[in-house]
Short mmCIF file of C-alpha atoms and ligand atoms in Angstrom, two decimals:
data_model
loop_
_atom_site.label_atom_id
_atom_site.label_comp_id
_atom_site.label_asym_id
_atom_site.label_seq_id
_atom_site.Cartn_x
_atom_site.Cartn_y
_atom_site.Cartn_z
CA MET L 1 -12.43 -15.34 28.01
CA ASP L 2 -11.98 -15.14 24.26
CA TRP L 3 -9.28 -14.40 21.71
CA TYR L 4 -9.70 -11.37 19.48
CA ILE L 5 -7.59 -9.57 16.94
CA SER L 6 -7.41 -5.88 17.72
CA VAL L 7 -6.81 -3.31 15.03
CA SER L 8 -5.70 0.28 15.71
CA PHE L 9 -6.13 2.98 13.15
CA GLY L 10 -3.79 5.80 12.29
CA GLU L 11 -4.12 9.44 11.25
CA LEU L 12 -4.92 10.64 14.73
CA THR L 13 -4.71 14.16 13.44
CA LEU L 14 -8.00 13.77 11.66
CA LYS L 15 -10.89 15.25 13.55
CA GLY L 16 -14.67 15.00 13.78
CA GLN L 17 -16.53 13.75 10.76
CA ASN L 18 -13.31 13.17 8.78
CA ARG L 19 -12.08 10.79 11.39
CA LYS L 20 -15.37 8.92 11.49
CA THR L 21 -15.47 8.54 7.71
CA PHE L 22 -11.85 7.42 7.76
CA GLU L 23 -12.50 4.78 10.43
CA ASP L 24 -15.77 3.55 8.90
CA ARG L 25 -13.99 3.10 5.59
CA ALA L 26 -10.99 1.37 7.16
CA ILE L 27 -13.19 -0.99 9.18
CA LYS L 28 -15.11 -1.97 6.07
CA LYS L 29 -11.83 -2.75 4.31
CA VAL L 30 -10.52 -4.74 7.26
CA LEU L 31 -13.65 -6.85 7.51
CA ASN L 32 -13.55 -7.41 3.77
CA SER L 33 -9.92 -8.53 3.95
CA VAL L 34 -10.88 -11.37 6.31
CA LYS L 35 -14.15 -12.35 4.64
CA ASP L 36 -12.79 -15.83 3.88
CA PHE L 37 -12.44 -16.61 7.60
CA GLU L 38 -15.19 -17.37 10.06
CA ILE L 39 -15.73 -14.20 12.02
CA GLN L 40 -17.68 -14.84 15.20
CA ASP L 41 -18.00 -11.29 16.42
CA HIS L 42 -16.68 -7.81 15.76
CA TYR L 43 -17.21 -4.44 17.44
CA ARG L 44 -15.43 -1.25 18.36
CA ASP L 45 -14.22 -0.36 21.81
CA GLN L 46 -12.57 3.04 22.28
CA GLY L 47 -11.12 3.50 18.82
CA LYS L 48 -9.92 -0.05 18.21
CA LEU L 49 -11.71 -2.69 16.17
CA TYR L 50 -11.96 -6.14 17.82
CA ILE L 51 -12.52 -9.25 15.73
CA LYS L 52 -13.32 -12.60 17.23
CA ALA L 53 -12.24 -15.70 15.32
CA ALA L 54 -10.55 -19.05 15.83
CA ARG L 55 -7.09 -18.59 17.42
CA GLU L 56 -5.44 -20.82 14.81
CA ASP L 57 -6.59 -18.48 12.00
CA PHE L 58 -4.91 -15.44 13.58
CA ASP L 59 -1.60 -15.59 11.68
CA ASP L 60 -3.27 -15.78 8.28
CA MET L 61 -5.85 -13.18 9.20
CA MET L 62 -3.17 -10.78 10.38
CA VAL L 63 -1.30 -11.12 7.07
CA ALA L 64 -4.52 -10.17 5.26
CA ILE L 65 -5.39 -7.28 7.58
CA LYS L 66 -1.87 -5.87 7.37
CA LYS L 67 -2.47 -5.07 3.68
CA VAL L 68 -5.26 -2.66 4.49
CA PHE L 69 -4.12 0.98 4.51
CA GLY L 70 -4.96 3.16 7.49
CA ILE L 71 -3.90 0.68 10.14
CA ILE L 72 -0.98 1.25 12.51
CA TYR L 73 -1.07 -1.83 14.73
CA ILE L 74 -2.60 -5.27 14.76
CA SER L 75 -2.35 -7.63 17.70
CA PRO L 76 -3.81 -10.83 19.02
CA CYS L 77 -5.45 -10.14 22.38
CA LEU L 78 -7.30 -12.01 25.03
CA ARG L 79 -10.56 -10.42 26.16
CA VAL L 80 -11.10 -11.20 29.84
CA GLU L 81 -13.63 -10.47 32.53
CA LYS L 82 -13.31 -6.92 33.76
CA SER L 83 -12.24 -7.72 37.34
CA VAL L 84 -8.97 -8.36 39.17
CA GLU L 85 -9.62 -12.11 39.17
CA GLY L 86 -10.62 -12.03 35.54
CA MET L 87 -7.33 -10.34 34.59
CA GLN L 88 -5.33 -12.72 36.75
CA GLU L 89 -6.88 -15.77 35.11
CA GLY L 90 -6.45 -14.11 31.77
CA LEU L 91 -2.73 -13.52 32.35
CA ILE L 92 -2.19 -17.22 33.05
CA GLU L 93 -4.02 -18.20 29.88
CA PHE L 94 -2.25 -15.52 27.87
CA ILE L 95 1.25 -16.55 28.94
CA LYS L 96 0.49 -20.25 28.43
CA ASP L 97 -0.48 -19.43 24.85
CA LYS L 98 3.00 -17.98 24.30
CA ASN L 99 4.72 -21.28 25.15
CA ILE L 100 7.74 -19.66 26.79
CA THR L 101 10.55 -22.07 27.60
CA GLU L 102 13.44 -19.68 28.23
CA ASN L 103 14.17 -17.13 30.91
CA THR L 104 12.66 -13.77 30.13
CA THR L 105 11.85 -10.44 31.78
CA PHE L 106 8.52 -8.70 31.74
CA LYS L 107 6.62 -5.62 32.76
CA ILE L 108 2.90 -5.12 32.99
CA GLU L 109 1.46 -1.85 31.69
CA VAL L 110 -2.12 -1.18 32.61
CA ASN L 111 -4.05 1.40 30.67
CA ARG L 112 -7.14 2.28 32.67
CA VAL L 113 -9.17 3.94 29.94
CA ASP L 114 -12.32 3.36 32.00
CA LYS L 115 -11.43 5.74 34.81
CA SER L 116 -14.23 4.39 37.01
CA PHE L 117 -12.55 1.00 37.27
CA ARG L 118 -11.21 0.11 40.73
CA PRO L 119 -8.63 -0.68 42.06
CA LYS L 120 -6.49 2.01 40.43
CA SER L 121 -3.21 1.06 38.73
CA PRO L 122 -0.78 1.36 41.69
CA GLU L 123 -2.80 -1.20 43.56
CA LEU L 124 -3.61 -3.32 40.52
CA ASN L 125 -0.15 -3.68 39.06
CA PRO L 126 1.48 -5.62 41.93
CA LYS L 127 -1.51 -7.98 42.08
CA LEU L 128 -1.17 -8.79 38.41
CA GLY L 129 2.65 -8.98 38.46
CA GLY L 130 2.34 -11.26 41.50
CA THR L 131 0.13 -13.65 39.51
CA VAL L 132 2.71 -13.93 36.77
CA LEU L 133 5.57 -14.57 39.22
CA LYS L 134 3.58 -17.10 41.18
CA ASN L 135 2.65 -19.16 38.11
CA PHE L 136 5.66 -18.66 35.84
CA GLY L 137 8.34 -17.55 38.31
CA ASN L 138 10.88 -20.11 37.05
CA TYR L 139 11.08 -18.28 33.69
CA PHE L 140 9.75 -14.78 34.36
CA LYS L 141 11.52 -11.95 36.20
CA VAL L 142 10.27 -8.39 36.51
CA ASP L 143 12.25 -5.69 34.73
CA VAL L 144 10.54 -2.33 34.69
CA HIS L 145 13.23 -0.52 32.69
CA ALA L 146 14.06 -2.76 29.75
CA PRO L 147 11.69 -5.75 29.78
CA LYS L 148 11.94 -8.31 26.97
CA MET L 149 8.19 -8.62 27.07
CA LYS L 150 5.73 -5.86 27.76
CA ILE L 151 2.31 -7.14 28.68
CA PHE L 152 -0.35 -4.52 28.09
CA ILE L 153 -3.74 -4.56 29.76
CA ASP L 154 -6.35 -2.15 28.43
CA ILE L 155 -9.33 -1.62 30.64
CA LYS L 156 -12.16 -0.26 28.50
CA LYS L 157 -15.70 -1.56 27.99
CA HIS L 158 -13.99 -4.94 28.43
CA ALA L 159 -10.46 -5.78 29.60
CA TYR L 160 -7.89 -6.93 27.05
CA ILE L 161 -4.44 -8.51 27.43
CA TYR L 162 -1.89 -8.31 24.60
CA SER L 163 1.84 -8.01 24.04
CA ASP L 164 2.93 -8.38 20.39
CA ARG L 165 1.99 -5.68 18.00
CA VAL L 166 2.45 -6.11 14.27
CA LYS L 167 2.98 -2.82 12.52
CA GLY L 168 0.60 -1.91 9.71
CA TRP L 169 1.36 0.34 6.75
CA GLY L 170 -0.36 3.40 8.15
CA GLY L 171 -1.70 5.73 5.50
CA LEU L 172 -5.35 6.29 4.60
CA PRO L 173 -7.97 3.82 3.49
CA ILE L 174 -8.33 3.54 -0.28
CA GLY L 175 -10.93 5.87 -1.66
CA SER L 176 -10.20 8.75 0.76
CA SER L 177 -8.07 10.68 -1.73
CA GLY L 178 -9.68 10.47 -5.16
CA ARG L 179 -8.78 8.41 -8.20
CA GLY L 180 -5.39 8.11 -9.90
CA LEU L 181 -4.30 6.58 -13.18
CA LEU L 182 -0.93 4.88 -12.74
CA LEU L 183 1.34 4.61 -15.78
CA LEU L 184 2.44 1.08 -15.20
CA SER L 185 5.47 -0.24 -17.05
CA GLY L 186 7.09 -3.60 -16.34
CA GLY L 187 9.87 -2.00 -14.31
CA ILE L 188 10.61 -1.77 -10.61
CA ASP L 189 9.51 1.82 -10.07
CA SER L 190 5.94 2.24 -11.27
CA PRO L 191 4.37 -0.47 -9.06
CA VAL L 192 6.03 1.15 -6.05
CA ALA L 193 4.71 4.55 -7.11
CA GLY L 194 1.18 3.11 -7.35
CA PHE L 195 1.54 1.47 -3.97
CA LEU L 196 2.68 4.64 -2.25
CA LEU L 197 -0.22 6.72 -3.53
CA ALA L 198 -2.69 3.95 -2.77
CA LYS L 199 -1.28 4.07 0.73
CA ARG L 200 -2.31 7.73 0.88
CA GLY L 201 -5.85 6.72 -0.02
CA VAL L 202 -5.84 7.05 -3.82
CA GLU L 203 -7.93 4.54 -5.71
CA VAL L 204 -5.59 3.31 -8.45
CA SER L 205 -6.20 2.17 -12.05
CA ALA L 206 -3.38 1.28 -14.44
CA LEU L 207 -2.43 2.34 -17.94
CA HIS L 208 0.14 0.23 -19.77
CA PHE L 209 1.79 0.84 -23.13
CA HIS L 210 3.27 -1.96 -25.20
CA SER L 211 4.79 -2.03 -28.67
CA TYR L 212 3.43 -5.30 -29.95
CA PRO L 213 4.86 -7.19 -31.89
CA PHE L 214 8.21 -5.71 -30.73
CA THR L 215 7.17 -6.41 -27.19
CA SER L 216 5.96 -9.93 -26.36
CA ASP L 217 2.88 -11.56 -24.86
CA ARG L 218 5.01 -12.73 -22.00
CA GLY L 219 6.11 -9.17 -21.31
CA PHE L 220 2.44 -8.25 -21.18
CA GLU L 221 1.65 -11.12 -18.83
CA LYS L 222 4.34 -9.81 -16.55
CA VAL L 223 2.68 -6.38 -16.36
CA LYS L 224 -0.66 -8.06 -15.60
CA GLU L 225 1.05 -10.01 -12.84
CA LEU L 226 2.42 -6.75 -11.39
CA ALA L 227 -1.07 -5.25 -11.43
CA LYS L 228 -2.31 -8.35 -9.66
CA GLU L 229 0.33 -8.04 -6.98
CA LEU L 230 -0.58 -4.40 -6.52
CA SER L 231 -4.26 -5.27 -6.33
CA ASN L 232 -3.57 -7.17 -3.10
CA TYR L 233 -3.33 -3.72 -1.52
CA THR L 234 -5.57 -1.61 -3.74
CA GLY L 235 -8.41 -4.03 -4.48
CA LYS L 236 -9.55 -4.64 -8.06
CA ILE L 237 -7.53 -2.70 -10.67
CA THR L 238 -8.83 -1.62 -14.06
CA MET L 239 -5.95 -1.87 -16.51
CA TYR L 240 -5.97 -0.10 -19.87
CA SER L 241 -3.59 -1.51 -22.42
CA ILE L 242 -2.52 0.52 -25.41
CA ASN L 243 -0.26 -0.16 -28.34
CA LEU L 244 2.18 2.73 -28.64
CA LEU L 245 3.88 1.36 -31.75
CA PRO L 246 2.03 3.44 -34.39
CA ILE L 247 2.94 6.61 -32.45
CA GLN L 248 6.55 5.55 -32.01
CA LYS L 249 6.83 4.77 -35.73
CA GLU L 250 5.43 8.15 -36.58
CA ILE L 251 7.84 9.88 -34.23
CA GLY L 252 10.69 7.79 -35.67
CA GLU L 253 9.84 8.97 -39.17
CA LYS L 254 9.13 12.61 -38.51
CA CYS L 255 11.15 13.71 -35.51
CA ARG L 256 14.74 13.71 -34.22
CA GLU L 257 15.86 10.35 -32.88
CA ARG L 258 17.18 11.84 -29.66
CA GLU L 259 13.71 13.10 -28.79
CA MET L 260 12.00 9.70 -29.01
CA THR L 261 11.74 9.08 -25.29
CA ILE L 262 10.52 12.52 -24.33
CA LEU L 263 8.07 12.65 -27.21
CA SER L 264 6.62 9.23 -26.36
CA ARG L 265 6.28 10.24 -22.72
CA ARG L 266 4.28 13.28 -23.75
CA PHE L 267 2.00 11.03 -25.77
CA MET L 268 1.61 8.71 -22.81
CA MET L 269 0.46 11.66 -20.66
CA ARG L 270 -1.93 12.93 -23.30
CA ILE L 271 -3.50 9.49 -23.60
CA GLY L 272 -3.66 9.32 -19.80
CA GLU L 273 -5.36 12.69 -19.71
CA GLU L 274 -7.87 11.70 -22.37
CA LEU L 275 -8.77 8.52 -20.41
CA SER L 276 -9.05 10.62 -17.25
CA LYS L 277 -11.65 12.81 -18.89
CA ARG L 278 -13.62 9.75 -19.94
CA TYR L 279 -13.31 7.72 -16.76
CA GLU L 280 -12.84 10.46 -14.15
CA TYR L 281 -9.35 10.21 -12.83
CA ASP L 282 -8.03 13.16 -10.80
CA ALA L 283 -4.31 12.67 -11.42
CA LEU L 284 -1.75 10.66 -13.40
CA ILE L 285 0.91 8.76 -11.43
CA THR L 286 4.39 7.81 -12.64
CA GLY L 287 7.44 6.11 -11.18
CA GLU L 288 9.85 8.80 -12.33
CA SER L 289 12.80 9.56 -10.05
CA LEU L 290 15.13 12.46 -10.55
CA GLY L 291 18.35 11.66 -12.35
CA GLN L 292 17.62 7.99 -12.81
CA VAL L 293 17.55 8.02 -16.60
CA ALA L 294 18.03 10.58 -19.33
CA SER L 295 14.38 11.72 -19.47
CA GLN L 296 14.15 12.12 -15.71
CA THR L 297 15.77 15.50 -15.36
CA ILE L 298 14.02 18.62 -14.10
CA GLU L 299 13.93 19.85 -17.70
CA GLY L 300 12.53 16.53 -18.89
CA VAL L 301 9.88 16.36 -16.21
CA SER L 302 8.92 19.93 -16.92
CA VAL L 303 8.52 19.35 -20.68
CA ILE L 304 6.46 16.23 -19.93
CA ASN L 305 4.20 18.25 -17.57
CA HIS L 306 3.48 20.75 -20.33
CA ALA L 307 1.86 18.05 -22.50
CA VAL L 308 -1.22 17.98 -20.22
CA GLU L 309 -3.19 20.19 -17.86
CA MET L 310 -3.90 17.64 -15.16
CA PRO L 311 -1.52 16.92 -12.28
CA ILE L 312 1.17 14.25 -12.63
CA LEU L 313 2.07 12.79 -9.25
CA ARG L 314 5.60 11.38 -8.90
CA PRO L 315 5.95 9.90 -5.43
CA LEU L 316 9.45 8.50 -6.16
CA ILE L 317 10.90 11.73 -7.46
CA ALA L 318 13.40 12.12 -4.59
CA MET L 319 14.04 8.46 -3.81
CA ASP L 320 17.20 6.46 -4.47
CA LYS L 321 16.98 3.25 -6.40
CA THR L 322 17.98 1.25 -3.32
CA GLU L 323 15.10 2.76 -1.33
CA ILE L 324 12.67 2.00 -4.14
CA ILE L 325 13.92 -1.60 -4.36
CA GLU L 326 13.50 -2.02 -0.61
CA ILE L 327 9.81 -1.12 -0.87
CA ALA L 328 9.37 -3.27 -4.02
CA ARG L 329 10.69 -6.27 -2.08
CA GLU L 330 8.52 -5.59 0.88
CA ILE L 331 5.32 -5.30 -1.13
CA GLY L 332 6.19 -8.34 -3.23
CA THR L 333 6.56 -6.82 -6.72
CA TYR L 334 10.34 -6.89 -7.05
CA GLU L 335 10.78 -10.50 -8.26
CA THR L 336 8.22 -9.96 -11.02
CA SER L 337 9.69 -6.59 -11.99
CA ILE L 338 13.17 -7.98 -12.65
CA LEU L 339 11.96 -10.66 -15.08
CA PRO L 340 13.76 -9.87 -18.32
CA PHE L 341 11.24 -8.70 -20.92
CA GLU L 342 11.66 -5.74 -23.17
CA ASP L 343 9.63 -2.58 -22.49
CA CYS L 344 8.04 -0.44 -25.19
CA CYS L 345 10.51 2.31 -24.43
CA THR L 346 13.64 0.20 -24.55
CA VAL L 347 12.67 -1.03 -28.03
CA PHE L 348 12.99 2.51 -29.32
CA LEU L 349 15.60 3.82 -26.93
CA PRO L 350 17.66 6.55 -28.67
CA LYS L 351 21.45 6.14 -28.54
CA ARG L 352 21.94 9.67 -27.18
CA PRO L 353 18.67 10.92 -25.72
CA VAL L 354 18.18 14.60 -24.95
CA THR L 355 18.70 15.24 -21.28
CA LYS L 356 17.79 18.94 -21.26
CA PRO L 357 14.90 19.21 -23.68
CA ARG L 358 13.50 22.65 -24.43
CA LEU L 359 9.76 22.96 -24.72
CA ARG L 360 10.13 25.12 -27.81
CA ASP L 361 12.13 22.42 -29.69
CA ILE L 362 9.83 19.63 -28.59
CA GLU L 363 6.71 21.49 -29.63
CA GLN L 364 8.36 22.26 -32.93
CA SER L 365 9.00 18.56 -33.47
CA GLU L 366 5.42 17.74 -32.58
CA SER L 367 4.17 20.17 -35.19
CA ASN L 368 5.19 17.51 -37.72
CA LEU L 369 2.69 15.07 -36.17
CA ASP L 370 -1.07 14.92 -36.05
CA VAL L 371 -1.08 14.63 -32.29
CA GLU L 372 -4.81 14.51 -31.72
CA LYS L 373 -5.42 11.90 -34.35
CA LEU L 374 -2.62 9.67 -33.06
CA VAL L 375 -3.99 9.88 -29.51
CA GLN L 376 -7.54 9.05 -30.66
CA GLU L 377 -6.42 6.12 -32.82
CA ALA L 378 -4.37 4.65 -29.96
CA ILE L 379 -7.34 4.89 -27.61
CA ASP L 380 -9.75 3.40 -30.19
CA LYS L 381 -7.71 0.20 -30.19
CA MET L 382 -7.34 0.07 -26.42
CA GLU L 383 -8.00 -3.13 -24.46
CA VAL L 384 -9.35 -3.07 -20.93
CA TYR L 385 -8.77 -5.71 -18.22
CA GLU L 386 -10.18 -6.04 -14.74
CA ILE L 387 -7.44 -7.38 -12.50
CA GLU L 388 -8.68 -8.98 -9.31
CA GLU L 389 -6.63 -9.73 -6.19
CA ASP L 390 -6.13 -13.38 -5.18
P1 ATP B 401 9.95 1.73 -14.23
O1 ATP B 401 10.85 0.91 -13.39
O2 ATP B 401 8.67 2.09 -13.53
O3 ATP B 401 9.71 1.13 -15.60
P2 ATP B 401 12.07 3.27 -15.17
O4 ATP B 401 13.09 3.63 -14.20
O5 ATP B 401 12.30 2.13 -16.09
O6 ATP B 401 10.67 3.08 -14.45
P3 ATP B 401 11.21 4.81 -17.37
O7 ATP B 401 11.11 3.56 -18.08
O8 ATP B 401 11.93 5.96 -17.95
O9 ATP B 401 11.81 4.61 -15.94
O10 ATP B 401 9.75 5.27 -17.05
C1 ATP B 401 9.41 6.34 -16.20
C2 ATP B 401 7.92 6.23 -15.88
O11 ATP B 401 7.17 6.35 -17.09
C3 ATP B 401 7.58 4.84 -15.34
O12 ATP B 401 7.81 4.75 -13.96
C4 ATP B 401 6.14 4.72 -15.73
O13 ATP B 401 5.29 5.40 -14.80
C5 ATP B 401 6.08 5.41 -17.08
N1 ATP B 401 6.24 4.41 -18.11
C6 ATP B 401 7.39 4.04 -18.76
N2 ATP B 401 7.16 3.08 -19.64
C7 ATP B 401 5.84 2.80 -19.59
C8 ATP B 401 4.96 1.87 -20.23
N3 ATP B 401 5.42 1.01 -21.12
N4 ATP B 401 3.66 1.86 -19.90
C9 ATP B 401 3.20 2.73 -18.98
N5 ATP B 401 3.94 3.60 -18.32
C10 ATP B 401 5.25 3.66 -18.61
MG1 MG B 402 10.79 1.30 -17.46
#
């Protein structure tokens, strides 16, 4: 008998070729996530992927596999000989591995996927339960209604014993849903927005705006660190870095102070759209959430949308800050996000920003600017970084 990690994939609603592409892609990502470990064997058996490796590597491997989108469950399992005796021996080995030293209750659930296997479950269950009681009866009692430990046995091409299941993120493997350009600030929200769309299969690149020398190198390092943390889930991230200062100065000179935020946002989107044309992104992504700050009103969002033709995806639009923070903590970006460095937008934050901008007024203000030239000049001085996961 041998230990394996089993991986179950989600999106059961997908059918036919879609499902096959989805699984092939997810399997490739899973195997890539554990490439630093010695994999002795891997194969598929009835929808699950089984990976054989050293038992002591399992915890670290499972942490790595958990970051792959498209997975619902991961569990260590013992592959045993497909016979009653094989399963009985396996159960003893499996329970020993758990090192149980306190009273507990259990239930065995056999899933006879291979319908040709004999004996059938009603006959098999008592035999297997009996083995557990005979060998571990001083700690284990049967409880079929609310057992502390469910021991699953799947009978497929081989037979597998497992009990603990670690939950994966679900979602779709990266690359199934096109390419998105994430407007990445140093805040809490945008990394979460990028994460959520990556989870739905979007391949994510990042676009960051700074206002050097008003914003600092350390502020920039912080954003790179956030991109790195995100890349643990998305894989390598291309990050475009652009100095927004010349545009902000121009707005400051020629437009109303209260419109600074909304006007800079429209420039950010235009620059994002221009890069999308060059490098083939299908959508822009932001961390905007309704009502959070002055520019994030329905009117504000709508005026921002009008700056470009391409879609702007806002996965956080209906989320509360507490919900966003919860995800940020879970994915490991929160601690970096709260480091105190100024953002390009806080440098030029108006005292009383417009909360209900009208497109007419905003366009009128922009008529004082050479929009196209400002966008081009900003892009000409752009820097590009490739951010790799650890
Ligand atoms: P975050 O926590 O993501 O910074 P926020 O609550 O601070 O968001 P804003 O600063 O108003 O909100 O920004 C709204 C969205 O605009 C951000 O989520 C991000 O997608 C984009 N954005 C803001 N500032 C920048 C920046 N300096 N570079 C790139 N994108 C930015
Ligand atoms: Mg911000």
